[in-house]
Amino acid sequence: MEALDYLAEERRKAEFDVEEMKIAWAGSRQAYEISDRVSRLVASDPVFRKDNRTMLSRKDLFKDTLKKAAHAWKRIIELRLSEEEASKLRFFVDQPVFTDLHWGMFIPAIKGSGTEEQKAKWLPLAYKMQIIGCYAQTELGHGSNVQGLETTATFDPHTDEFVIHSPTLTSSKWWPGGLGKVSTHAVVYARLITDGQDNGVHGFIVQLRSLDDHLPLPGITVGDIGMKFGSGAYNSMDNGVLRFDHVRIPRDQMLMGVSQVTREGKFLQSDVPRQLVYGTMVYVRQKIVADASCALSRAVCIATRYSAVRRQFGSHNGGPETQVIDYKTQQNRLFPLLASAYAFRFVGEWLKWLYTDVTQRLQANDFSTLPEVHACTAGLKSITTSATADAIEECRKLCGGHGYLSSSGLPELFAVYIPACTYEGDNVVLLLQVGRFLMKTVSQLGSGKKPVGTIAYMGRAEHLLQCRSEVQRAEDWLKPQVIVEAFEARAARMAVACSKNINKFPKQEDGFAELSADLAEAAVAHCQLIVVSKFIEKLQQDIPGKGVKRQLEILCSVYALSLLHKHLGDFVASGCITPEQGALANEQLRLLYSQVRPNAIALVDAFNYTDHYLGSILGRYDGNVYPKLYEEAWKDPLNETVVPDGYHEYVRPILKQHIRVARL
């Protein structure tokens, strides 16, 4: 049987309506139609080819990126694409590019922290790309500790200007995407100094390069920070270094939506509450969670399709070997990742709603949910990006030796994705922030202050600290209420235990420092509960399509029980379940894998990714892997000549024993 037929046969096994699952994955029929149309538009455009990306030199790769970005903008204008369609087009081009920070950080920063006058001045220029912006916060010496930034913005009342300066080497801005070679402007974060007083870190709009000849303006040193991990990958992005030598900007280029400096040099807090800036942070982090589901689903799609194509061992009487996907060890590693892709998709969908909700509340001066939302988005950013980075590497290993080839698409995907674990908040630092929030919540349990939102379960802490799971049979673990209570009890008990241990220290900060690992683990338990809960809530909605809801129920159970199995020590140690109940959960998990198996290919088909977007020979829709791998090998530049360059100079002398040996 040809590999081409393997996947056709797999698709006939599906027990659900794949087209309806595509809609469920996309979030709505309209979103599905937009995504489908735009992805095919990109795939059919030869300018957006990417099969040669890993073979290009850094300079050629960057020039190729500039070409694609310009062509994408041209197509957006020609086709009069909506904002959503334009965003999708940039997504499916699938190449890190200077415009990512322009749309993803520069514009949101001005929208979130600028005055109405500043928005009216700068946003039209940015939306038309008459200026190109980046987000210059991280410095050579400081990243996660924003309050430790060293760049200064000193107000000069004589000229009504700020003087932006890099006083030390470590104050050099370092890492901003788009900064190195392209951005004309940046939102720069610096310490605001007025009348000798340090007023903390604030944002400033600073022009970096001339709009005529693109040369850096006086006092500005700017360039690229060099090659990053992997071939192709994030090296298409001009991550930059930036230093200021007493650069002057007008006073009205400080983002003054939250705080202001008057003409006389007086620092004022605005009537607009400072918490409004968190709206931008929530937006960025919900986008990162959504991106995690995309990257994870892409890796899982490749690994699942190839696992069905690849046959290894198990041949009887000259018959075909066993499909790798039929081995239980493969299912045990692969299917939880498939379930995670769906779980992250749906929690990302919920975060979009949360962003809208918190934005409306902030505009109405309602800050009641803000601490919980901040902790929620920080924690979900951390656990989804860490899990996705690990999962992409696991998918590479699930593809065996061929997964190591660039043409598998997985090495480059891994190299592109892993920065997500450190940008917009280092994942461990974010977990510690969540941990502190949990400790504060626990300390307030007796005060009458009712926990809200994703932390509401803590209001039932007394019950959760005492409850015991009533699971008696493996199938009991399929009941949503049983799963949720186990995850709630684990999270509550870990948080309360951590709080008690911290309180044993004379100084609370000493406790936080000594028990930081415990804090992080409690934060993970809380965040995993959120993902499980939101998946279950998704299932309570009206989900159309033959068999779609049933498949999502199976995936939800796989996600939850695989986490329970992975963290069984936490569940058993906290006393909410017994070792025997843990064994029953594992038994049920094995049964669920058997139910996922006939639907696996259809479930990854529901992601609706074109072969162009996947960028993987192993993950091809038609399954025609081996001829294409063979064909691809001959495209490598090393195969342009039969005898390699350098043979006569280095290899032939060895073979002919003509090496001259110096005599001492």
XYZ file of C-alpha atoms in Angstrom:
664
model
C 0.000 0.000 0.000
C 1.368 3.422 -0.939
C 1.787 6.003 1.822
C -0.700 8.110 -0.104
C -3.390 5.524 0.703
C -2.614 5.279 4.406
C -4.111 8.663 5.219
C -7.090 8.230 2.882
C -7.979 5.054 4.787
C -7.430 6.841 8.113
C -9.852 9.591 7.084
C -12.563 7.056 6.371
C -12.430 5.959 10.023
C -13.585 9.337 11.378
C -16.614 9.156 13.675
C -17.485 12.835 13.466
C -18.162 15.621 10.971
C -14.713 17.046 10.202
C -16.097 20.223 8.602
C -18.061 21.002 11.757
C -14.974 20.342 13.889
C -13.070 22.853 11.742
C -15.692 25.438 12.691
C -15.472 24.484 16.383
C -11.674 24.865 16.205
C -11.900 28.242 14.464
C -14.478 29.543 16.933
C -17.224 30.370 14.436
C -18.223 29.704 10.842
C -17.155 33.217 9.855
C -13.731 32.817 11.474
C -13.314 29.455 9.732
C -14.214 30.882 6.328
C -11.808 33.810 6.729
C -8.992 31.544 7.884
C -9.601 29.030 5.103
C -9.752 31.674 2.380
C -6.680 33.608 3.521
C -4.530 30.508 4.145
C -5.184 29.315 0.593
C -4.443 32.786 -0.760
C -1.025 32.727 0.903
C -0.302 29.127 -0.099
C -0.971 29.872 -3.776
C 1.310 32.941 -3.929
C 4.876 32.076 -5.061
C 6.324 35.135 -3.285
C 5.476 33.469 0.023
C 7.431 30.256 -0.675
C 9.446 29.123 2.331
C 10.840 25.696 1.484
C 14.340 27.168 0.992
C 14.381 29.277 4.142
C 16.742 27.143 6.210
C 19.342 27.153 3.405
C 19.565 30.945 3.055
C 22.383 33.021 4.518
C 21.369 35.528 7.199
C 21.530 38.456 4.760
C 19.533 36.621 2.092
C 17.011 35.443 4.665
C 16.492 38.982 5.936
C 16.115 40.407 2.431
C 13.606 37.635 1.668
C 11.701 38.689 4.803
C 11.597 42.329 3.677
C 10.268 41.191 0.292
C 7.512 39.092 1.883
C 6.496 41.851 4.295
C 6.230 44.369 1.454
C 4.273 41.922 -0.698
C 1.931 41.105 2.200
C 1.205 44.816 2.725
C 0.619 45.238 -1.016
C -1.874 42.356 -1.063
C -3.651 43.683 2.036
C -4.180 47.039 0.284
C -5.078 45.574 -3.121
C -7.639 43.159 -1.701
C -8.925 45.703 0.841
C -8.631 43.134 3.589
C -10.280 43.764 6.949
C -8.139 44.013 10.087
C -8.942 40.380 10.924
C -8.135 39.200 7.399
C -4.881 41.180 7.330
C -3.857 39.666 10.654
C -4.581 36.180 9.315
C -2.562 36.853 6.167
C 0.481 37.876 8.213
C -0.009 34.782 10.362
C -0.092 32.359 7.433
C 2.954 33.935 5.759
C 4.616 32.254 8.727
C 7.874 34.148 8.996
C 8.944 36.283 11.981
C 9.125 39.812 10.608
C 9.591 43.427 11.734
C 5.859 44.105 11.387
C 5.084 41.645 14.229
C 6.104 44.146 16.921
C 4.613 47.060 14.976
C 1.113 45.545 15.060
C 1.497 43.462 18.191
C 3.214 45.869 20.622
C 3.875 49.369 19.247
C 0.271 50.134 18.289
C -1.289 48.491 21.410
C 1.139 50.441 23.647
C 0.010 53.767 22.154
C -3.643 52.710 22.316
C -3.258 51.599 25.932
C -1.105 54.414 27.341
C -1.530 57.402 25.027
C -3.849 60.387 25.407
C -6.635 60.927 22.872
C -4.482 63.590 21.211
C -1.496 61.235 20.994
C -3.630 58.465 19.544
C -5.037 60.866 16.952
C -1.525 61.900 15.937
C 0.375 58.604 15.934
C -2.111 55.812 15.235
C -3.126 56.919 11.694
C 0.562 57.038 10.743
C 1.119 53.583 12.238
C -2.004 52.033 10.679
C -0.925 53.271 7.242
C 2.653 52.133 7.978
C 3.968 55.612 7.238
C 6.005 54.960 10.360
C 7.150 51.520 11.552
C 7.382 50.996 15.276
C 8.810 48.565 17.805
C 8.654 48.134 21.580
C 11.924 48.926 23.361
C 11.656 47.811 26.969
C 14.113 44.979 27.666
C 17.726 46.000 28.258
C 21.008 44.158 28.156
C 21.042 44.035 31.967
C 17.319 43.859 32.783
C 14.366 41.981 31.313
C 11.785 40.635 33.742
C 12.677 43.281 36.362
C 11.137 46.250 34.548
C 11.597 48.469 37.589
C 15.342 47.894 37.292
C 15.608 49.465 33.814
C 18.439 52.000 33.577
C 17.633 54.135 30.504
C 16.713 57.657 31.647
C 14.342 60.300 30.329
C 15.252 63.578 32.061
C 12.953 66.571 31.602
C 14.605 69.849 30.576
C 12.191 72.694 31.482
C 14.292 75.226 29.535
C 13.529 73.557 26.184
C 10.335 71.636 27.059
C 12.048 68.386 26.072
C 12.991 65.017 27.488
C 16.604 63.924 27.195
C 16.735 60.160 26.560
C 20.055 58.662 27.616
C 21.747 55.264 28.076
C 24.025 55.862 31.084
C 25.619 52.387 31.117
C 26.410 49.532 28.756
C 23.747 47.393 30.469
C 21.142 50.102 29.796
C 21.381 49.344 26.051
C 17.994 48.264 24.746
C 18.405 44.648 23.688
C 16.093 42.198 21.866
C 13.271 44.360 20.448
C 12.109 42.787 17.178
C 12.200 45.126 14.184
C 14.613 47.462 15.944
C 17.851 46.227 14.400
C 17.388 47.363 10.807
C 13.858 48.550 10.057
C 11.905 50.423 12.749
C 11.668 54.176 12.337
C 10.134 54.711 15.775
C 9.956 52.953 19.112
C 7.975 53.106 22.301
C 10.947 53.355 24.653
C 10.625 52.617 28.357
C 12.855 54.761 30.552
C 13.130 56.159 34.079
C 11.356 59.507 34.197
C 13.500 62.136 35.955
C 11.933 65.497 36.825
C 13.707 68.074 38.983
C 16.172 65.410 40.110
C 13.356 63.084 41.198
C 13.066 59.496 39.849
C 9.379 58.895 39.026
C 9.731 55.302 37.857
C 9.501 53.748 34.395
C 7.327 55.356 31.693
C 6.885 55.056 27.929
C 8.111 57.558 25.333
C 7.651 57.683 21.553
C 11.110 58.174 20.057
C 12.031 58.507 16.386
C 15.105 56.400 15.628
C 15.753 56.765 11.918
C 15.283 59.419 9.253
C 12.136 58.996 7.169
C 14.139 60.203 4.150
C 17.287 58.075 4.053
C 16.651 55.642 6.966
C 19.908 56.615 8.689
C 19.937 56.670 12.520
C 19.252 60.124 13.941
C 21.981 61.983 15.879
C 22.787 60.445 19.254
C 21.328 57.050 18.331
C 23.389 53.877 17.970
C 21.326 51.005 16.626
C 21.960 47.615 15.029
C 21.172 43.901 14.997
C 22.208 41.677 17.932
C 23.273 38.748 15.737
C 22.294 35.193 14.911
C 19.854 33.348 17.123
C 19.226 29.644 17.733
C 18.384 27.497 14.697
C 18.512 27.704 10.909
C 16.059 30.152 9.369
C 13.678 30.326 12.307
C 13.763 33.628 14.234
C 16.792 34.823 12.273
C 14.416 36.465 9.815
C 13.729 38.999 12.587
C 16.098 41.933 13.146
C 16.213 41.836 16.929
C 18.116 44.960 17.871
C 20.431 46.829 20.204
C 19.830 50.529 20.850
C 21.789 53.197 22.761
C 20.923 56.843 23.337
C 23.433 59.650 23.774
C 21.381 62.518 25.202
C 18.677 62.338 22.536
C 16.086 65.097 22.834
C 12.368 64.582 22.155
C 9.392 66.953 22.647
C 7.546 66.689 25.954
C 4.352 65.555 24.212
C 6.079 62.344 23.113
C 5.844 60.919 26.612
C 2.823 58.602 26.657
C 0.623 60.613 29.019
C -2.592 58.610 29.178
C -1.791 57.520 32.730
C 0.685 60.110 34.060
C 1.888 63.487 32.826
C 4.665 66.050 33.037
C 3.539 69.679 32.850
C 5.297 72.470 30.953
C 6.816 73.529 34.269
C 8.203 70.054 34.830
C 5.734 68.890 37.465
C 4.942 65.173 37.508
C 1.217 64.435 37.786
C -0.791 61.272 38.019
C -3.649 61.410 35.517
C -7.302 61.161 36.445
C -7.193 57.976 34.360
C -6.228 55.156 36.738
C -2.805 53.605 36.197
C -4.396 50.157 36.067
C -5.596 50.887 32.535
C -2.160 49.918 31.223
C -2.932 46.349 32.275
C -5.448 46.173 29.438
C -2.584 46.111 26.952
C -0.805 43.401 28.944
C -3.948 41.243 28.992
C -4.302 41.693 25.218
C -0.709 40.660 24.516
C -0.798 37.635 26.802
C -4.100 36.325 25.470
C -2.562 36.556 22.005
C 0.431 34.527 23.197
C -1.860 31.797 24.556
C -3.713 31.687 21.217
C -0.357 31.416 19.420
C 0.588 28.497 21.697
C -2.397 26.501 20.465
C -1.406 27.247 16.860
C 2.220 26.160 17.285
C 1.278 23.074 19.283
C -1.452 22.002 16.859
C 0.964 22.414 13.973
C 3.567 20.131 15.566
C 0.898 17.613 16.552
C -0.520 17.598 13.018
C 2.910 16.716 11.609
C 3.607 14.020 14.207
C 0.132 12.459 13.945
C 0.101 12.216 10.158
C 3.618 10.825 10.038
C 2.825 8.329 12.806
C 0.046 6.965 10.584
C 2.295 6.840 7.493
C 5.364 5.322 9.168
C 5.413 1.539 9.592
C 7.947 -0.231 11.767
C 8.232 -3.849 13.017
C 5.336 -6.222 13.616
C 5.227 -7.793 10.160
C 3.689 -11.299 10.034
C 3.973 -13.723 7.113
C 5.276 -11.028 4.785
C 2.399 -8.656 5.580
C 2.786 -4.925 6.174
C 4.565 -3.687 9.263
C 2.629 -2.013 12.085
C 1.697 1.650 11.808
C 3.664 3.531 14.451
C 0.472 5.243 15.632
C -0.870 1.830 16.719
C 1.864 1.370 19.321
C 0.561 2.230 22.787
C 3.795 3.984 23.693
C 3.290 6.328 20.720
C -0.327 6.999 21.677
C 0.663 7.630 25.292
C 3.076 10.369 24.171
C 1.102 11.789 21.237
C -2.564 11.864 22.187
C -2.180 14.044 25.326
C -0.443 16.609 23.081
C -3.353 16.439 20.623
C -5.763 17.011 23.521
C -3.592 19.875 24.805
C -3.796 21.635 21.440
C -7.593 21.688 21.696
C -7.483 22.656 25.380
C -5.191 25.623 24.709
C -7.361 26.672 21.768
C -10.453 26.899 23.921
C -8.798 28.620 26.877
C -7.361 31.108 24.376
C -10.886 31.676 23.038
C -12.075 32.358 26.578
C -9.190 34.794 27.151
C -10.434 36.889 24.224
C -13.725 37.255 26.070
C -11.850 38.046 29.303
C -9.878 40.817 27.564
C -13.110 42.421 26.328
C -14.673 42.091 29.778
C -11.736 43.582 31.697
C -11.378 46.426 29.165
C -15.026 47.398 29.637
C -14.647 47.215 33.419
C -11.507 49.366 33.404
C -13.200 52.001 31.266
C -16.007 52.079 33.827
C -13.466 52.447 36.662
C -14.232 48.931 37.910
C -10.925 47.374 38.988
C -12.376 44.563 41.088
C -11.309 41.734 38.763
C -7.927 43.175 37.783
C -5.637 41.290 40.231
C -7.309 37.996 39.338
C -7.144 38.716 35.596
C -3.483 39.719 35.814
C -2.616 36.505 37.671
C -4.736 34.422 35.300
C -3.168 35.760 32.100
C 0.363 35.634 33.531
C -0.089 32.028 34.621
C -1.725 30.844 31.423
C 0.995 32.505 29.347
C 3.554 30.593 31.391
C 2.061 27.096 31.367
C 0.868 27.106 27.747
C 4.154 28.334 26.286
C 6.258 25.974 28.411
C 4.030 23.017 27.532
C 4.074 23.934 23.841
C 7.857 24.289 23.656
C 8.258 20.878 25.307
C 5.570 19.381 23.066
C 7.190 20.533 19.806
C 10.410 18.793 20.821
C 8.430 15.693 21.816
C 6.729 15.692 18.407
C 10.156 15.808 16.775
C 11.169 12.706 18.719
C 7.847 11.042 17.879
C 8.878 11.323 14.217
C 12.066 9.354 14.826
C 15.227 10.200 12.908
C 13.415 11.958 10.075
C 12.076 14.508 12.555
C 15.632 15.871 12.805
C 15.609 16.910 9.134
C 14.875 20.565 8.451
C 12.373 19.389 5.852
C 10.280 17.859 8.659
C 9.441 21.427 9.678
C 9.894 20.624 13.359
C 13.445 21.913 14.088
C 12.622 25.352 12.680
C 9.219 25.427 14.408
C 10.957 24.669 17.713
C 13.585 27.367 17.163
C 10.914 29.923 16.220
C 8.678 29.099 19.161
C 10.911 28.724 22.216
C 11.516 32.487 22.732
C 7.875 32.603 23.873
C 9.029 31.068 27.160
C 11.019 34.196 27.981
C 9.512 37.155 26.122
C 6.641 39.100 27.695
C 7.627 37.740 31.079
C 9.964 34.863 31.928
C 7.762 31.847 32.640
C 9.170 31.107 36.093
C 8.946 34.763 37.139
C 5.316 34.819 35.989
C 4.518 31.698 38.011
C 5.989 33.364 41.103
C 3.692 36.366 40.511
C 0.735 33.976 40.370
C 2.016 32.273 43.517
C 2.098 35.579 45.405
C -1.451 36.292 44.264
C -2.541 32.885 45.575
C -0.867 33.578 48.925
C -2.720 36.886 49.195
C -5.983 35.148 48.340
C -5.405 32.516 51.033
C -4.574 35.215 53.608
C -7.913 36.940 52.915
C -10.118 33.835 53.163
C -11.282 34.657 56.661
C -11.864 38.361 55.944
C -15.188 38.001 54.176
C -13.696 39.113 50.859
C -15.124 36.734 48.269
C -12.714 35.348 45.651
C -13.933 35.966 42.095
C -13.470 34.548 38.604
C -10.903 31.804 38.187
C -10.059 31.959 41.898
C -13.692 31.590 43.042
C -13.114 27.961 44.062
C -10.971 29.245 46.937
C -14.191 30.470 48.528
C -14.953 26.779 49.145
C -11.510 26.101 50.608
C -12.936 24.635 53.813
C -14.748 21.943 51.827
C -11.888 21.378 49.384
C -9.395 20.855 52.211
C -11.540 18.024 53.586
C -13.144 16.379 50.552
C -12.128 12.966 49.273
C -12.766 11.698 45.768
C -15.585 9.151 45.534
C -14.177 7.435 42.441
C -14.723 3.664 42.635
C -14.503 2.626 38.974
C -12.367 3.814 36.070
C -15.376 5.289 34.250
C -16.120 7.546 37.246
C -13.224 9.670 36.012
C -15.299 10.629 32.954
C -17.663 12.714 35.135
C -16.787 16.423 34.774
C -17.671 17.230 38.393
C -15.305 14.511 39.632
C -12.431 15.866 37.536
C -13.043 19.492 38.503
C -13.267 18.757 42.224
C -10.000 16.786 42.140
C -8.190 19.648 40.378
C -9.769 22.248 42.696
C -8.826 20.269 45.805
C -5.249 19.803 44.606
C -4.848 23.508 43.794
C -6.445 24.707 47.038
C -4.455 22.333 49.237
C -1.130 23.157 47.588
C -1.792 26.894 47.969
C -2.883 26.611 51.617
C 0.057 24.349 52.490
C 2.455 26.798 50.870
C 0.895 29.696 52.771
C 1.237 27.877 56.091
C 4.893 27.116 55.430
C 5.644 30.716 54.447
C 4.012 31.944 57.655
C 6.519 29.920 59.672
C 9.253 32.355 58.650
C 9.803 35.461 60.809
C 9.857 37.565 57.636
C 7.394 36.828 54.839
C 9.892 37.749 52.105
C 12.310 35.137 53.469
C 9.506 32.607 53.158
C 8.789 33.622 49.584
C 12.468 33.296 48.709
C 12.976 29.929 50.408
C 9.747 28.366 49.124
C 9.762 29.841 45.621
C 9.756 26.368 44.025
C 6.653 25.442 46.033
C 5.004 28.717 45.016
C 5.633 27.953 41.346
C 4.175 24.448 41.703
C 1.054 25.814 43.405
C 0.706 28.315 40.553
C 0.930 25.520 37.963
C -1.808 23.567 39.773
C -4.057 26.650 39.775
C -3.479 27.365 36.094
C -4.006 23.777 34.994
C -7.336 23.890 36.829
C -8.302 26.942 34.765
C -7.563 25.162 31.473
C -9.470 22.030 32.508
C -12.432 24.114 33.714
C -12.617 26.172 30.518
C -12.494 23.031 28.362
C -15.394 21.597 30.350
C -17.298 24.894 30.056
C -16.802 24.735 26.287
C -18.520 21.340 26.278
C -21.551 22.829 28.018
C -22.173 25.059 24.998
C -24.256 24.077 21.988
C -21.764 22.326 19.693
C -23.288 21.372 16.310
C -22.156 18.589 14.014
C -22.356 14.814 14.031
C -20.129 13.384 16.745
C -18.185 16.634 17.302
C -19.174 17.113 20.937
C -18.416 13.461 21.710
C -14.886 13.791 20.325
C -14.281 16.963 22.312
C -15.497 15.204 25.473
C -12.957 12.435 24.848
C -10.162 14.961 24.282
C -11.129 16.878 27.409
C -10.904 13.700 29.478
C -7.562 12.817 27.873
C -6.189 16.264 28.703
C -7.346 16.194 32.325
C -6.403 12.588 33.090
C -2.991 12.858 31.429
C -2.262 15.844 33.695
C -3.523 13.875 36.689
C -1.223 10.990 35.743
C 1.745 13.306 35.209
C 1.225 15.094 38.533
C -0.117 12.073 40.439
C 2.295 12.736 43.304
C 0.680 16.148 43.941
C -2.855 14.737 43.904
C -2.026 11.818 46.201
C 0.210 13.824 48.550
C -2.479 16.458 49.018
C -4.894 13.693 50.036
C -7.677 14.441 47.546
C -7.321 11.059 45.816
C -5.811 7.704 46.758
C -3.113 5.799 44.839
C -5.791 3.290 43.842
C -7.949 6.049 42.350
C -4.896 7.300 40.512
C -4.447 3.841 39.011
C -8.098 3.861 37.903
C -7.521 7.219 36.189
C -4.618 5.707 34.265
C -6.752 2.711 33.306
C -9.431 5.032 31.940
C -6.797 7.025 30.074
C -5.685 3.913 28.184
C -9.288 3.228 27.185
C -9.642 6.808 25.934
C -6.581 6.429 23.722
C -8.357 3.587 21.929
C -11.259 5.944 21.233
C -8.979 8.703 19.947
C -7.067 6.348 17.633
C -9.612 5.981 14.748
C -10.238 9.729 14.781
C -6.672 10.982 15.143
C -6.068 11.983 11.513
C -9.475 13.651 11.206
C -8.838 15.563 14.446
C -5.637 17.098 13.068
C -7.300 17.692 9.690
C -9.741 19.881 11.619
C -6.934 22.383 12.216
C -7.328 23.073 8.475
C -3.664 23.828 7.845
C -2.390 23.950 4.268
C 0.794 22.092 3.380
C 2.371 25.509 2.826
C 1.665 26.604 6.389
C 2.775 23.291 7.921
C 6.038 23.467 5.964
C 6.660 19.774 6.558
C 7.193 16.837 4.240
C 6.367 14.479 7.115
C 3.045 16.225 7.726
C 1.841 16.384 4.109
C -1.919 16.053 3.710
C -1.533 13.316 1.084
C 0.943 11.316 3.183
C 3.336 10.946 0.245
C 6.381 11.258 2.475
C 9.221 9.088 1.175
C 9.383 10.172 -2.487
C 9.254 13.806 -1.346
C 12.016 13.313 1.230
C 14.195 11.759 -1.449
C 13.398 14.559 -3.884
C 14.096 17.243 -1.270
C 17.523 15.833 -0.440
C 18.782 16.555 -3.946
C 17.842 20.226 -3.649
C 20.488 20.846 -1.008
C 23.301 23.161 -2.234
C 25.865 20.488 -1.297
C 24.427 18.355 -4.090
C 24.965 21.010 -6.755
C 28.347 19.429 -7.489
C 29.246 15.749 -7.492
C 32.748 16.401 -6.200
C 32.563 18.829 -3.256
C 34.400 22.129 -3.178
C 37.611 21.618 -1.229
C 38.101 17.993 -2.314
C 41.303 18.631 -4.246
C 42.664 20.919 -1.537
C 41.887 18.830 1.544
C 40.538 15.330 0.851
C 42.665 14.142 -2.077
C 45.986 14.792 -0.244
C 44.745 12.551 2.584
C 43.692 9.760 0.222
C 46.922 9.941 -1.809
C 49.113 10.303 1.275
C 50.489 13.599 -0.050
C 50.310 15.472 3.252
C 53.560 17.286 3.966
C 54.714 16.818 7.545
C 57.023 19.479 8.946
C 60.278 18.227 10.498
C 61.214 19.771 13.829
